[in-house]
Tab-separated table of C-alpha atoms and ligand atoms in Angstrom:
chain	number	residue	atom	x	y	z
A	1	MET	CA	0.000	0.000	0.000
A	2	SER	CA	1.377	3.433	-0.933
A	3	PHE	CA	1.786	6.020	1.768
A	4	ALA	CA	-0.489	8.420	-0.092
A	5	LYS	CA	-3.130	5.716	0.350
A	6	VAL	CA	-2.291	5.339	4.036
A	7	MET	CA	-2.822	9.067	4.578
A	8	GLU	CA	-6.022	8.975	2.570
A	9	LEU	CA	-7.390	6.123	4.698
A	10	GLU	CA	-6.524	7.904	7.931
A	11	ASP	CA	-8.242	11.070	6.709
A	12	ARG	CA	-11.272	9.253	5.332
A	13	TYR	CA	-11.953	6.867	8.237
A	14	GLY	CA	-10.423	8.821	11.094
A	15	ALA	CA	-12.187	11.633	12.931
A	16	SER	CA	-10.727	14.986	11.907
A	17	ASN	CA	-9.832	16.139	15.413
A	18	TYR	CA	-6.189	16.559	14.345
A	19	ALA	CA	-4.564	18.321	11.399
A	20	PRO	CA	-1.251	16.489	10.923
A	21	LEU	CA	1.592	17.884	8.832
A	22	ASP	CA	2.017	16.279	5.428
A	23	ILE	CA	4.413	13.528	6.412
A	24	THR	CA	4.162	9.829	7.255
A	25	LEU	CA	6.570	8.529	9.852
A	26	VAL	CA	7.553	4.887	9.822
A	27	ARG	CA	10.480	4.575	12.229
A	28	GLY	CA	12.137	6.360	15.116
A	29	GLU	CA	15.490	5.981	16.808
A	30	GLY	CA	16.915	8.275	19.481
A	31	CYS	CA	16.244	11.880	18.487
A	32	HIS	CA	15.469	11.030	14.866
A	33	VAL	CA	12.393	9.849	12.980
A	34	TYR	CA	12.232	8.565	9.420
A	35	ASP	CA	9.626	8.922	6.686
A	36	GLU	CA	8.698	6.247	4.155
A	37	GLN	CA	11.504	7.327	1.812
A	38	GLY	CA	14.022	6.858	4.586
A	39	ARG	CA	14.552	10.587	4.990
A	40	SER	CA	15.667	11.478	8.499
A	41	TYR	CA	14.257	14.277	10.654
A	42	LEU	CA	15.296	15.618	14.020
A	43	ASP	CA	12.340	15.261	16.404
A	44	LEU	CA	11.965	18.671	18.040
A	45	MET	CA	8.712	18.003	19.862
A	46	SER	CA	9.082	14.464	21.193
A	47	ALA	CA	5.318	13.934	21.314
A	48	TYR	CA	4.844	16.659	23.951
A	49	SER	CA	7.479	15.016	26.215
A	50	ALA	CA	6.171	11.461	25.818
A	51	LEU	CA	9.448	10.744	24.011
A	52	SER	CA	11.812	12.382	26.497
A	53	HIS	CA	13.928	9.200	26.464
A	54	GLY	CA	14.068	9.299	22.645
A	55	HIS	CA	12.536	6.824	20.248
A	56	ALA	CA	12.951	3.108	20.929
A	57	HIS	CA	15.289	3.477	23.888
A	58	PRO	CA	17.078	0.084	23.917
A	59	ARG	CA	16.840	-0.465	27.687
A	60	ILE	CA	13.147	0.435	27.858
A	61	VAL	CA	12.308	-1.653	24.776
A	62	ALA	CA	14.204	-4.605	26.281
A	63	ALA	CA	12.345	-4.305	29.587
A	64	ALA	CA	9.008	-4.145	27.748
A	65	CYS	CA	9.839	-7.178	25.588
A	66	ASP	CA	10.919	-9.184	28.606
A	67	GLN	CA	7.747	-8.286	30.502
A	68	LEU	CA	5.516	-8.990	27.460
A	69	HIS	CA	6.591	-12.621	27.622
A	70	LYS	CA	5.766	-12.818	31.333
A	71	LEU	CA	2.606	-10.930	32.219
A	72	SER	CA	1.181	-7.796	30.576
A	73	VAL	CA	-2.207	-7.218	32.125
A	74	CYS	CA	-3.852	-8.780	35.157
A	75	SER	CA	-6.099	-5.985	36.549
A	76	ARG	CA	-5.826	-4.633	40.069
A	77	ALA	CA	-7.896	-7.541	41.338
A	78	PHE	CA	-4.526	-9.170	42.093
A	79	TYR	CA	-1.074	-8.068	43.212
A	80	CYS	CA	1.565	-8.071	40.493
A	81	GLY	CA	5.323	-8.178	40.892
A	82	THR	CA	6.155	-4.975	39.030
A	83	LEU	CA	3.746	-2.390	40.460
A	84	GLY	CA	5.213	-2.076	43.953
A	85	PRO	CA	8.784	-1.401	42.788
A	86	PHE	CA	7.524	1.160	40.250
A	87	LEU	CA	5.427	3.095	42.767
A	88	ALA	CA	8.200	2.931	45.371
A	89	ARG	CA	10.757	4.379	42.931
A	90	ALA	CA	8.365	7.130	41.803
A	91	CYS	CA	7.654	8.111	45.420
A	92	GLU	CA	11.314	7.965	46.396
A	93	LEU	CA	12.343	10.245	43.508
A	94	THR	CA	9.567	12.813	43.937
A	95	GLY	CA	9.406	12.809	47.739
A	96	MET	CA	5.725	11.887	47.708
A	97	ASP	CA	4.256	9.287	50.081
A	98	LYS	CA	1.924	7.321	47.819
A	99	ALA	CA	1.014	6.971	44.159
A	100	LEU	CA	-2.061	5.916	42.216
A	101	PRO	CA	-1.429	4.574	38.693
A	102	MET	CA	-3.583	5.490	35.705
A	103	ASN	CA	-2.913	5.535	31.960
A	104	SER	CA	-3.414	8.908	30.297
A	105	GLY	CA	-2.454	12.245	31.769
A	106	ALA	CA	-6.069	13.377	31.834
A	107	GLU	CA	-6.922	10.408	34.063
A	108	ALA	CA	-4.190	11.377	36.518
A	109	VAL	CA	-5.642	14.910	36.628
A	110	GLU	CA	-9.169	13.542	37.141
A	111	THR	CA	-7.788	11.455	39.990
A	112	ALA	CA	-6.251	14.558	41.583
A	113	LEU	CA	-9.556	16.434	41.308
A	114	LYS	CA	-11.464	13.551	42.888
A	115	ALA	CA	-8.892	13.252	45.684
A	116	ALA	CA	-9.059	16.997	46.397
A	117	ARG	CA	-12.842	17.037	46.556
A	118	LYS	CA	-13.055	14.054	48.857
A	119	TRP	CA	-10.243	15.446	51.021
A	120	ALA	CA	-12.195	18.692	51.392
A	121	MET	CA	-15.180	16.715	52.626
A	122	LEU	CA	-13.270	14.428	54.987
A	123	GLU	CA	-10.498	16.728	56.228
A	124	ARG	CA	-11.989	20.198	55.902
A	125	GLY	CA	-15.536	19.280	56.807
A	126	MET	CA	-17.123	20.619	53.623
A	127	ALA	CA	-20.386	19.207	52.352
A	128	ASP	CA	-20.209	16.883	49.347
A	129	GLY	CA	-20.455	19.206	46.337
A	130	GLU	CA	-19.216	22.303	48.130
A	131	ALA	CA	-15.503	22.178	47.285
A	132	GLN	CA	-14.049	24.584	44.766
A	133	ILE	CA	-10.764	24.190	42.937
A	134	ILE	CA	-8.863	27.225	41.679
A	135	VAL	CA	-7.280	26.800	38.250
A	136	MET	CA	-5.133	29.048	36.063
A	137	GLU	CA	-6.128	30.914	32.922
A	138	GLY	CA	-4.429	29.359	29.908
A	139	ASN	CA	-4.313	25.943	31.598
A	140	PHE	CA	-4.101	22.662	29.768
A	141	HIS	CA	-4.828	19.509	31.753
A	142	GLY	CA	-6.397	17.185	29.170
A	143	ARG	CA	-9.639	16.605	27.331
A	144	THR	CA	-12.238	14.991	29.574
A	145	ILE	CA	-15.494	16.855	30.127
A	146	SER	CA	-14.568	17.900	33.663
A	147	ILE	CA	-11.136	19.102	32.608
A	148	ILE	CA	-12.303	21.092	29.594
A	149	SER	CA	-14.984	22.610	31.835
A	150	PHE	CA	-12.306	24.920	33.225
A	151	SER	CA	-10.292	25.464	30.065
A	152	SER	CA	-9.960	29.098	28.970
A	153	GLU	CA	-9.853	27.912	25.376
A	154	ASN	CA	-13.261	28.373	23.804
A	155	ALA	CA	-12.646	25.759	21.107
A	156	TYR	CA	-11.938	23.097	23.756
A	157	ARG	CA	-15.314	23.756	25.426
A	158	ARG	CA	-17.783	24.862	22.764
A	159	GLY	CA	-20.533	22.358	22.083
A	160	PHE	CA	-19.540	20.034	24.917
A	161	ALA	CA	-21.792	21.422	27.664
A	162	PRO	CA	-23.233	20.720	30.227
A	163	LEU	CA	-19.903	21.286	31.905
A	164	THR	CA	-18.675	20.357	35.380
A	165	ASP	CA	-19.055	22.926	38.181
A	166	GLY	CA	-16.737	23.766	41.021
A	167	PHE	CA	-13.823	25.527	39.305
A	168	VAL	CA	-12.675	29.118	39.565
A	169	SER	CA	-10.120	30.550	37.179
A	170	VAL	CA	-7.473	33.198	37.978
A	171	PRO	CA	-4.697	34.754	35.853
A	172	TYR	CA	-1.548	32.615	35.678
A	173	GLY	CA	1.380	33.860	37.721
A	174	ASP	CA	-0.647	36.459	39.650
A	175	ILE	CA	-0.336	35.781	43.382
A	176	ASP	CA	-2.690	38.623	44.403
A	177	ALA	CA	-5.463	37.368	42.137
A	178	LEU	CA	-5.034	33.914	43.656
A	179	ARG	CA	-5.113	35.268	47.191
A	180	GLN	CA	-8.329	37.164	46.433
A	181	ALA	CA	-10.006	34.139	44.850
A	182	ILE	CA	-9.558	31.996	47.960
A	183	ASN	CA	-12.697	31.554	50.050
A	184	PRO	CA	-13.908	29.052	52.653
A	185	ARG	CA	-14.977	26.664	49.864
A	186	THR	CA	-11.523	26.568	48.270
A	187	ALA	CA	-10.113	23.057	48.532
A	188	ALA	CA	-7.195	23.174	46.132
A	189	VAL	CA	-5.162	25.081	43.581
A	190	LEU	CA	-4.269	23.279	40.349
A	191	LEU	CA	-1.420	24.591	38.202
A	192	GLU	CA	1.297	23.836	35.681
A	193	PRO	CA	4.733	25.132	36.812
A	194	ILE	CA	5.301	26.248	33.207
A	195	GLN	CA	2.298	26.337	30.868
A	196	GLY	CA	3.138	24.183	27.832
A	197	GLU	CA	0.068	24.199	25.623
A	198	ALA	CA	-0.437	27.916	26.312
A	199	GLY	CA	2.883	28.562	24.575
A	200	ILE	CA	5.700	27.685	27.030
A	201	ARG	CA	4.624	30.438	29.443
A	202	LEU	CA	6.888	30.864	32.468
A	203	PRO	CA	5.420	32.388	35.630
A	204	PRO	CA	7.267	35.247	37.365
A	205	PRO	CA	10.194	34.033	39.492
A	206	GLY	CA	9.112	33.227	43.039
A	207	TRP	CA	5.458	32.631	42.166
A	208	LEU	CA	5.519	28.876	42.795
A	209	ALA	CA	7.050	29.389	46.235
A	210	GLN	CA	4.434	32.067	46.992
A	211	VAL	CA	1.629	29.711	45.965
A	212	ARG	CA	3.117	27.047	48.226
A	213	GLU	CA	3.219	29.415	51.174
A	214	LEU	CA	-0.318	30.644	50.561
A	215	CYS	CA	-1.697	27.106	50.253
A	216	THR	CA	-0.006	26.004	53.471
A	217	GLN	CA	-1.251	29.071	55.318
A	218	LYS	CA	-4.863	28.634	54.111
A	219	LYS	CA	-4.874	24.831	54.432
A	220	ILE	CA	-5.471	24.400	50.720
A	221	LEU	CA	-3.985	21.645	48.564
A	222	MET	CA	-1.352	22.594	46.012
A	223	LEU	CA	-1.851	20.268	43.057
A	224	VAL	CA	0.843	20.452	40.404
A	225	ASP	CA	0.462	19.034	36.920
A	226	GLU	CA	3.956	18.026	35.756
A	227	ILE	CA	2.708	15.728	33.018
A	228	GLN	CA	4.669	17.716	30.464
A	229	THR	CA	7.229	19.627	32.573
A	230	GLY	CA	8.182	16.714	34.808
A	231	LEU	CA	10.865	14.036	34.610
A	232	GLY	CA	13.744	16.216	33.547
A	233	ARG	CA	12.180	18.278	30.793
A	234	THR	CA	13.086	21.651	32.331
A	235	GLY	CA	16.496	20.593	33.635
A	236	ASP	CA	15.241	19.547	37.064
A	237	LEU	CA	13.479	16.292	37.941
A	238	LEU	CA	10.351	18.395	38.489
A	239	ALA	CA	9.888	21.978	37.340
A	240	CYS	CA	8.772	22.694	40.944
A	241	ASP	CA	12.267	21.805	42.155
A	242	HIS	CA	13.466	25.017	40.519
A	243	GLU	CA	11.937	26.863	43.486
A	244	GLN	CA	12.320	23.997	45.989
A	245	VAL	CA	8.554	23.670	46.111
A	246	LYS	CA	6.933	20.425	47.170
A	247	PRO	CA	3.285	20.089	46.164
A	248	ASP	CA	0.650	18.125	48.101
A	249	GLY	CA	-0.425	16.308	44.963
A	250	LEU	CA	1.547	15.743	41.766
A	251	MET	CA	0.585	14.432	38.343
A	252	LEU	CA	3.052	12.676	36.040
A	253	GLY	CA	2.466	11.113	32.644
A	254	LYS	CA	3.885	11.370	29.148
A	255	ALA	CA	7.637	10.614	29.678
A	256	LEU	CA	6.702	8.166	32.427
A	257	GLY	CA	5.757	5.714	29.664
A	258	GLY	CA	9.310	5.739	28.314
A	259	GLY	CA	8.024	6.535	24.824
A	260	LEU	CA	6.245	3.181	24.601
A	261	LEU	CA	2.994	3.254	26.526
A	262	PRO	CA	0.550	5.580	28.255
A	263	VAL	CA	1.560	5.499	31.934
A	264	SER	CA	0.456	8.156	34.422
A	265	LEU	CA	0.534	8.653	38.158
A	266	PHE	CA	-1.171	10.789	40.714
A	267	LEU	CA	1.244	11.082	43.646
A	268	ALA	CA	0.385	12.616	46.986
A	269	ARG	CA	0.985	13.112	50.632
A	270	LYS	CA	-0.346	10.192	52.649
A	271	ASP	CA	-3.349	11.976	54.182
A	272	LEU	CA	-4.524	13.096	50.745
A	273	MET	CA	-4.123	9.715	49.057
A	274	ASP	CA	-5.763	7.975	51.974
A	275	VAL	CA	-9.155	9.460	51.050
A	276	PHE	CA	-9.419	6.609	48.545
A	277	THR	CA	-10.841	3.313	49.752
A	278	PRO	CA	-11.378	0.049	47.851
A	279	GLY	CA	-13.994	0.550	45.166
A	280	ASP	CA	-14.224	4.330	44.972
A	281	HIS	CA	-11.790	4.866	42.096
A	282	GLY	CA	-9.956	2.709	39.594
A	283	SER	CA	-8.883	1.821	36.092
A	284	THR	CA	-8.795	-1.520	34.281
A	285	PHE	CA	-5.390	-0.891	32.716
A	286	GLY	CA	-3.977	1.468	35.361
A	287	GLY	CA	-0.822	0.045	36.922
A	288	ASN	CA	-0.773	-3.070	34.766
A	289	PRO	CA	2.409	-5.189	34.985
A	290	LEU	CA	3.705	-4.078	31.586
A	291	ALA	CA	3.089	-0.374	32.255
A	292	ALA	CA	4.673	-0.628	35.694
A	293	ARG	CA	7.763	-2.383	34.347
A	294	VAL	CA	8.134	0.192	31.558
A	295	GLY	CA	7.522	3.070	33.994
A	296	LEU	CA	10.182	1.788	36.385
A	297	GLU	CA	12.696	1.369	33.571
A	298	ALA	CA	11.857	4.879	32.288
A	299	LEU	CA	12.636	6.308	35.747
A	300	ASN	CA	15.831	4.277	36.083
A	301	VAL	CA	17.082	5.286	32.631
A	302	LEU	CA	16.314	8.935	33.423
A	303	MET	CA	18.519	8.807	36.521
A	304	GLU	CA	21.236	6.393	35.404
A	305	GLU	CA	21.797	8.067	32.035
A	306	HIS	CA	21.798	11.536	33.634
A	307	LEU	CA	19.109	12.800	31.275
A	308	ILE	CA	18.191	15.629	33.648
A	309	ASP	CA	21.726	17.059	33.551
A	310	ARG	CA	21.691	16.709	29.787
A	311	ALA	CA	18.413	18.592	29.544
A	312	ARG	CA	19.843	21.371	31.729
A	313	GLN	CA	23.164	21.674	29.889
A	314	HIS	CA	22.030	21.116	26.329
A	315	GLY	CA	18.854	23.090	26.957
A	316	ALA	CA	20.898	26.094	28.102
A	317	LEU	CA	23.070	25.758	25.003
A	318	LEU	CA	20.106	25.535	22.631
A	319	LEU	CA	18.185	28.323	24.365
A	320	ALA	CA	21.207	30.646	24.172
A	321	GLY	CA	21.656	29.800	20.491
A	322	LEU	CA	18.005	30.421	19.663
A	323	LYS	CA	17.887	33.624	21.713
A	324	SER	CA	20.733	34.980	19.593
A	325	LEU	CA	18.661	34.629	16.398
A	326	ARG	CA	17.385	37.866	14.899
A	327	HIS	CA	14.427	37.977	12.516
A	328	PRO	CA	11.639	40.555	12.202
A	329	ALA	CA	8.991	37.786	12.499
A	330	LEU	CA	10.557	36.246	15.618
A	331	ARG	CA	9.119	37.986	18.660
A	332	ASP	CA	10.420	35.977	21.569
A	333	VAL	CA	12.385	32.878	22.507
A	334	ARG	CA	11.854	31.543	26.024
A	335	GLY	CA	11.995	28.382	28.050
A	336	ARG	CA	13.902	26.323	30.566
A	337	GLY	CA	15.903	23.166	29.969
A	338	LEU	CA	14.699	21.511	26.781
A	339	PHE	CA	11.278	23.151	27.072
A	340	ILE	CA	11.585	26.042	24.629
A	341	GLY	CA	9.057	28.132	22.709
A	342	MET	CA	9.700	30.406	19.730
A	343	GLU	CA	6.979	32.999	19.357
A	344	PHE	CA	6.258	34.499	15.950
A	345	ASP	CA	4.390	37.609	14.899
A	346	PRO	CA	1.159	36.201	13.427
A	347	ALA	CA	0.913	39.168	11.049
A	348	GLN	CA	4.138	37.963	9.411
A	349	VAL	CA	4.073	34.182	9.673
A	350	SER	CA	1.939	31.464	11.226
A	351	ALA	CA	3.710	29.063	13.564
A	352	ARG	CA	2.363	26.218	11.452
A	353	HIS	CA	3.986	27.639	8.332
A	354	PHE	CA	7.264	27.805	10.219
A	355	CYS	CA	6.848	24.111	11.109
A	356	GLN	CA	6.388	23.340	7.412
A	357	LEU	CA	9.627	25.192	6.608
A	358	LEU	CA	11.329	23.354	9.449
A	359	GLN	CA	10.167	20.046	7.961
A	360	LYS	CA	11.858	20.936	4.643
A	361	GLU	CA	15.057	21.578	6.589
A	362	GLY	CA	14.951	18.178	8.303
A	363	ALA	CA	13.337	18.858	11.671
A	364	LEU	CA	9.811	18.310	12.956
A	365	SER	CA	7.801	20.263	15.460
A	366	LYS	CA	4.321	21.500	16.198
A	367	ASP	CA	2.815	24.906	16.688
A	368	THR	CA	0.659	25.837	19.630
A	369	HIS	CA	-1.932	28.598	19.591
A	370	GLY	CA	-0.925	29.629	16.079
A	371	THR	CA	2.011	31.734	17.226
A	372	VAL	CA	4.424	29.532	19.166
A	373	VAL	CA	6.634	26.723	17.856
A	374	ARG	CA	7.702	24.172	20.451
A	375	ILE	CA	11.374	23.238	20.531
A	376	CYS	CA	11.240	20.264	22.910
A	377	PRO	CA	13.477	17.453	21.634
A	378	PRO	CA	14.167	14.207	23.514
A	379	LEU	CA	16.378	14.769	26.574
A	380	THR	CA	18.916	12.410	25.028
A	381	LEU	CA	19.807	15.145	22.500
A	382	SER	CA	23.606	15.206	22.069
A	383	GLU	CA	25.716	18.344	21.801
A	384	GLU	CA	26.114	17.623	18.101
A	385	GLU	CA	22.340	17.369	17.735
A	386	VAL	CA	21.967	20.739	19.486
A	387	GLY	CA	24.018	22.129	16.600
A	388	GLN	CA	21.855	20.262	14.083
A	389	ALA	CA	18.680	21.647	15.634
A	390	GLN	CA	20.112	25.160	15.611
A	391	GLY	CA	21.086	24.720	11.938
A	392	CYS	CA	17.624	23.504	10.858
A	393	ILE	CA	15.954	26.396	12.693
A	394	GLU	CA	18.364	28.975	11.216
A	395	ARG	CA	17.749	27.682	7.702
A	396	ALA	CA	13.968	27.674	8.190
A	397	LEU	CA	14.183	31.248	9.475
A	398	ALA	CA	16.297	32.244	6.458
A	399	ALA	CA	13.681	30.673	4.166
A	400	LEU	CA	11.115	33.064	5.652
A	401	ARG	CA	12.807	36.087	4.153
B	501	PLP	C1	-0.647	16.305	27.828
B	501	PLP	C2	-1.034	16.922	29.087
B	501	PLP	C3	-2.121	16.420	29.828
B	501	PLP	C4	-3.020	15.328	29.321
B	501	PLP	O1	-2.354	14.149	29.073
B	501	PLP	P1	-3.040	13.040	28.122
B	501	PLP	O2	-2.132	11.868	28.247
B	501	PLP	O3	-3.063	13.627	26.734
B	501	PLP	O4	-4.397	12.803	28.649
B	501	PLP	C5	-2.376	17.002	31.050
B	501	PLP	N1	-1.629	18.009	31.519
B	501	PLP	C6	-0.585	18.520	30.830
B	501	PLP	C7	0.210	19.646	31.420
B	501	PLP	C8	-0.259	18.003	29.588
B	501	PLP	O5	0.743	18.520	28.898
């Protein structure tokens, strides 16, 4: 079957909720992906951090293959040998007490919301249905009905009502607005330490620590979504570590699956996680033996191959290189670690068009919100590949003229 046919089938029989670039990928290895003609591209978006370890990481693939021959799925009706070690390692690394395994990121966020509401009832004495959760404008936490209910993005919400109640939105990075929004019904604050989908938006320095202090003082839960920023992406294990902030509840996903599987976790302090009792929450595939084995290997590879240091060093190098670029259409370059956004003037060029130019130059990425191009390669990016990335971006920028 020709690849034109493959694309045609996907477009004809698939829902059109995505608008992929005109390219069919057939293979990936490390920081590179290959199209059907064998042409190689540098992966500059790593599936929104799901590929932080690079494509087909040999150790993670080997662990998955080994586990596939033993036991892949058994449901949580029974204990399995791989879940305990995975959860223990995740807790040990993040400093959390307990973890609840799910599959997608959105499910980990839903779990956090459920935990916070039940905690408010049990620990804060609120009535069932009374708890409010404060969220940030520009947030992205996934696509379930409850999560899109508090999205500031009209397109994510329109047509999907009735929406879920109980959320209050405040401007991102504004500590005074947050302080003012807190009332006796406030159970939790949910935030991303750097907003990815919104265009790699960094909050003002010190804001995370201020939120932590405010939450502690008001006896409110600080819930941090590190599904995209976590596991080394920003040059720290967690983006929160940048300000030595420890949340009460933490969501991980994407990179946790080692580039192979959807694996997510909600991690929390013991008293928060202990609101769950047998039967009140669950997932058929959550924490299955294969996912747990892959998740553990993903964490071990991250630490043993020093991917966090790489993200910090090579991210600083790439960010400095990109910041030095000058072009009338390039408005801003910002980021931390290997979490970088290039913002373009929409009157001069769409971010999508820039991605198309980038593709011609041998690198792939994705625009967000029409104006920002993500530069978020696998954390395994070598110093030589930093140079390659810089070269592709320079040539694409030159092609704009
Ligand atoms: C991707 C993402 C999610 C949702 O994860 P899915 O696996 O797509 O459900 C949630 N929060 C953040 C910050 C994300 O980047």
